[in-house]
XYZ file of C-alpha atoms in Angstrom:
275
model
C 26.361 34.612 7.513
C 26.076 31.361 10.000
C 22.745 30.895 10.927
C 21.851 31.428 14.466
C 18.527 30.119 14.609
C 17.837 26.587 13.663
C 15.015 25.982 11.586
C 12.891 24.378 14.451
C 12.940 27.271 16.264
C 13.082 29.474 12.879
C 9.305 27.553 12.091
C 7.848 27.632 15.722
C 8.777 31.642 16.042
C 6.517 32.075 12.627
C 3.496 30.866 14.672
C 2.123 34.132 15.905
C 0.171 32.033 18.346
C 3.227 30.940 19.897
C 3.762 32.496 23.154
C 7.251 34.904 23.307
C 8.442 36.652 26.335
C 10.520 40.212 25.701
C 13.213 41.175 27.974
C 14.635 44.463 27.602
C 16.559 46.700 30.626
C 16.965 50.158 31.009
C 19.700 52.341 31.511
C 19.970 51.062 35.111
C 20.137 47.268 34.185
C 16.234 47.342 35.306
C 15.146 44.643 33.659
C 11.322 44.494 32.374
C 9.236 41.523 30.838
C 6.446 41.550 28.964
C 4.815 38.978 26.240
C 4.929 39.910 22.871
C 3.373 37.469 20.827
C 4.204 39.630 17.489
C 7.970 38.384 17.094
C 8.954 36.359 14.313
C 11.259 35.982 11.527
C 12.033 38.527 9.120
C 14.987 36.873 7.221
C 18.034 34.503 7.960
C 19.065 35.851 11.661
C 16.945 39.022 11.347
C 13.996 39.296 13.707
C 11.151 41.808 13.477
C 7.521 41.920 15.740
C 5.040 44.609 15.502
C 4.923 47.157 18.582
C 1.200 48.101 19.130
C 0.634 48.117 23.487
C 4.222 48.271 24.903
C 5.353 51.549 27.028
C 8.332 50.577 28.841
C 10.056 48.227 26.944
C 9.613 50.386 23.609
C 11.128 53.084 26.209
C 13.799 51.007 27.057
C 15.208 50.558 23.478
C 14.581 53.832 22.120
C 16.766 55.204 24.885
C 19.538 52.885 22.946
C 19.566 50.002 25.592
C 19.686 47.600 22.286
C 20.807 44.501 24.130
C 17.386 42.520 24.177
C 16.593 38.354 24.736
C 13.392 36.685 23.588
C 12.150 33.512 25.673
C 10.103 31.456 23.001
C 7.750 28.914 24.723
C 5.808 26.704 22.943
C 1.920 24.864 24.118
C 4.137 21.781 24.575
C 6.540 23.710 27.314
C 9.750 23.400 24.265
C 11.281 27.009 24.901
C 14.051 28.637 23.838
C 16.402 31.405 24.964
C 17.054 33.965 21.665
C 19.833 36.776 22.910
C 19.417 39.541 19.726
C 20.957 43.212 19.271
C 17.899 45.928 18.201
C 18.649 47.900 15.636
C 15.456 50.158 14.760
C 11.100 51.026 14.564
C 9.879 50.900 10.587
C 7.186 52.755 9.461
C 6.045 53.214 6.083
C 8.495 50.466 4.487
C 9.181 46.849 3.581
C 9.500 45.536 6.554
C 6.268 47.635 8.337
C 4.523 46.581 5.644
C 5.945 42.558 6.202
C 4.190 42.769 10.139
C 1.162 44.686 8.769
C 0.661 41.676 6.547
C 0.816 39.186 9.187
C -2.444 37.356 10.652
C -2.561 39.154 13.494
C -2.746 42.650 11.905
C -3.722 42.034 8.385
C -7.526 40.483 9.605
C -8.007 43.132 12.965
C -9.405 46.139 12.141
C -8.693 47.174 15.798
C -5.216 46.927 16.043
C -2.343 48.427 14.236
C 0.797 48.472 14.460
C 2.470 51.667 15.506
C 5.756 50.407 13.846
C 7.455 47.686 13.049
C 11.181 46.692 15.494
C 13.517 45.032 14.018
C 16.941 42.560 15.782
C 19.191 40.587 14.778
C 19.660 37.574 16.609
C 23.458 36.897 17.710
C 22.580 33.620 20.084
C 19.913 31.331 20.779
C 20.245 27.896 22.793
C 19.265 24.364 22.520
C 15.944 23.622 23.222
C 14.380 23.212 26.554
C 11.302 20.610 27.738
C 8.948 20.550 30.594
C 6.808 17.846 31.443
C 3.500 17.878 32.864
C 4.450 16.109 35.492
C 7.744 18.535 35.644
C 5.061 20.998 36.237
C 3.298 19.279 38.864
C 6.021 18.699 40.863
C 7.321 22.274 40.962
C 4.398 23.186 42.159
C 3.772 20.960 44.834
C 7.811 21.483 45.913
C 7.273 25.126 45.586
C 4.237 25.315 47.966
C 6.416 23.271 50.325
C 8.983 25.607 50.170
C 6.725 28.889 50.943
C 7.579 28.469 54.697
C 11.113 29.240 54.243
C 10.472 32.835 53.379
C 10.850 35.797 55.677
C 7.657 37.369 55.858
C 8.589 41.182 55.904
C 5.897 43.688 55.495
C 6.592 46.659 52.995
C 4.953 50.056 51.659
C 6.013 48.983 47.964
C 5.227 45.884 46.155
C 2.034 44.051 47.890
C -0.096 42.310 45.128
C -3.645 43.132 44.549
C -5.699 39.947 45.735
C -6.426 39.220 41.896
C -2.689 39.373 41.058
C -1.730 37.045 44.394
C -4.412 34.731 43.075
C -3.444 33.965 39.874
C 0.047 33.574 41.014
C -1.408 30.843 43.317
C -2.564 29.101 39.846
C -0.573 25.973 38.796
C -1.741 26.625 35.047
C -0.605 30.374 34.719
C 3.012 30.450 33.035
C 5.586 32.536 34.408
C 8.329 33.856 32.850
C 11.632 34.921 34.961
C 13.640 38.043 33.464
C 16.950 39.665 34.717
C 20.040 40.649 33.314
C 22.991 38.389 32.592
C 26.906 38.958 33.549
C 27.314 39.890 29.250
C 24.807 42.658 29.771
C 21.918 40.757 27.709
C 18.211 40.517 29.293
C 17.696 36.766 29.864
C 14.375 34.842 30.925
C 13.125 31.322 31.853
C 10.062 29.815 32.563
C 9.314 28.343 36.042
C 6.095 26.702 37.348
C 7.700 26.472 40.483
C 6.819 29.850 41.523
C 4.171 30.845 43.966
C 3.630 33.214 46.694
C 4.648 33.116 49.770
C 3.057 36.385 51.241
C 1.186 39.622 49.373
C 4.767 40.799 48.343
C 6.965 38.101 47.858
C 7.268 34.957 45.584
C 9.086 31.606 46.721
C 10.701 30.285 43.291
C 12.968 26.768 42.296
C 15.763 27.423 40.835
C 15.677 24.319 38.459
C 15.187 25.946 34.994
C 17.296 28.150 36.388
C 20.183 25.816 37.180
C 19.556 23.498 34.004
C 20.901 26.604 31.969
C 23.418 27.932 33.923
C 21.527 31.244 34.367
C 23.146 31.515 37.609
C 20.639 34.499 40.111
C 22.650 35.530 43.139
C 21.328 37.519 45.873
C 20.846 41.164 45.137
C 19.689 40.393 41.171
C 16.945 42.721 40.199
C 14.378 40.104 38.493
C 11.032 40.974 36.452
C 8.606 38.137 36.170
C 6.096 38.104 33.702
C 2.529 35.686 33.962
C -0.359 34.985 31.907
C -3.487 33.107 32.442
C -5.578 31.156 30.041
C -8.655 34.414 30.665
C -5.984 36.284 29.435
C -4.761 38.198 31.981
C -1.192 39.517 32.624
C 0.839 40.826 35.289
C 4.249 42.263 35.834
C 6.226 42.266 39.310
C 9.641 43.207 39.916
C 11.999 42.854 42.748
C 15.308 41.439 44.378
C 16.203 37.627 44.341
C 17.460 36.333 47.167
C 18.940 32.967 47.512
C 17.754 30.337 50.049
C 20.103 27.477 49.311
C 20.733 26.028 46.157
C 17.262 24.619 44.989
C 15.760 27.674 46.485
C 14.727 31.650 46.563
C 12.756 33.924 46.638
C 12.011 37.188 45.253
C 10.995 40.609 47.345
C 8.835 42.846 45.494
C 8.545 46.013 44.778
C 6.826 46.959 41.708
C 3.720 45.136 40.532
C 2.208 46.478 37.051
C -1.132 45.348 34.750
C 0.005 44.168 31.364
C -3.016 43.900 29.758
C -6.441 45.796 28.866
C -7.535 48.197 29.541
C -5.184 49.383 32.220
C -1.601 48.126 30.040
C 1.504 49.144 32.279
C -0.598 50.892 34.624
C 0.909 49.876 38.226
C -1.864 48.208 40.404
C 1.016 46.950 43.835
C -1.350 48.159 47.114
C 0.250 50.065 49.775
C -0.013 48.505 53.480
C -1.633 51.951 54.852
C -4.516 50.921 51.964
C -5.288 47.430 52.553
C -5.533 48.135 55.921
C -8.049 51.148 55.786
């Protein structure tokens, strides 16, 4: 069987402390994001993580939506885009007993795994850099760009003030999700993404563009961030294109994705911030 992952990225997914980015969808092409730092390499093309917090996305597969991607972003901003087919949750076998082995598992006597997922890779892509200076200057373009968002207000999707403020944070990594024309969850990263009001984020479509992802108005998009506390946040909503540097995305969903309130949704209605 050809290989599909090249041993860079083969070594750098075996680093637990690597971050990874899971994109699933459900039945509705709904795509959700979450980071899942369990993935790695099982053998050859074969990919398994250890499932121990997730709701949705476990949801998501067990309904038989197996068409998954994996974003794989290394502390040096290298990523790489991994689209892989799930096949099954292990319990009680080899390959359970392969995750329960692993750092992460083996040496916590708080967390278990509730099973074991395995996928088989059929795609991954070259491999992507960011500078820090890259970073910088998405930023700074980004809050340049906030003013050419429509500021509509809405019942749905308004961002708790801690959410909106790490958003506002140049350091916190953010991780785009939606799903492509072939049907397969893909995400990016983009540090060009801020908000531009309590439910909607202005976003450069430069990582975007440099792979060819190609959003369009109307795309349901998930984007997933973390902070260095940790903290992490989910918030979903519809892209809409400003020109071709430039969008934004309306919200409509925003959802904890960490302890102790993991997938609990947290987005304020108006008729509450304002009482």
């Amino acid at each position: 069987m050809d290989s599909i992952l090249s041993k860079e990225l083969t070594d750098v997914m075996r680093v637990f402390e690597v971050p990874k980015f899971m994109v699933t969808k459900d039945s509705n092409d709904e795509p959700n994001i979450v980071p899942v730092m369990t993935w790695t390499v099982y053998d050859g093309n074969t990919l398994v993580y250890g499932d121990f917090m997730t709701y949705k996305t476990r949801k998501n597969l067990e309904e038989g939506n197996s068409k998954m991607g994996l974003l794989v972003l290394t502390t040096d901003l290298d990523s790489w885009l991994i689209r892989a087919d799930f096949e099954s949750f292990h319990r009680g076998d080899d390959v359970y007993e392969f995750i329960a082995q692993t750092p992460l598992f083996r040496y916590n006597q708080y967390t278990n795994a509730r099973s074991a997922g395995v996928a088989q890779a059929v795609w991954s892509s070259q491999k992507y850099g960011i500078s820090k200076l890259g970073v910088l200057s998405s930023f700074l373009k980004a809050k340049s760009a906030r003013k050419k968002v429509p500021d509509l207000k809405t019942e749905e999707g308004n961002m708790p003030h801690n959410v909106y403020q790490r958003f506002s944070q140049m350091a916190a990594v953010k991780a785009i999700g939606f799903v492509g024309d072939d049907g397969y969850p893909v995400a990016f990263p983009e540090f060009g993404i801020l908000p531009s009001s309590s439910n909607s984020l202005v976003v450069l479509r430069g990582q975007e563009r440099r792979r060819a992802l190609g959003l369009s108005t109307g795309t349901r998009v998930a984007v997933s961030l973390v902070t260095l506390e940790p903290a992490a946040f989910q918030v979903k909503g519809t892209f809409h294109e400003i020109d071709a540097k430039t969008g934004y995305i309306q919200l409509d969903r925003v959802y904890a994705c960490s302890l102790p309130r993991p997938g609990q949704r947290v987005d304020i209605p108006l008729a509450s911030k304002a009482a």
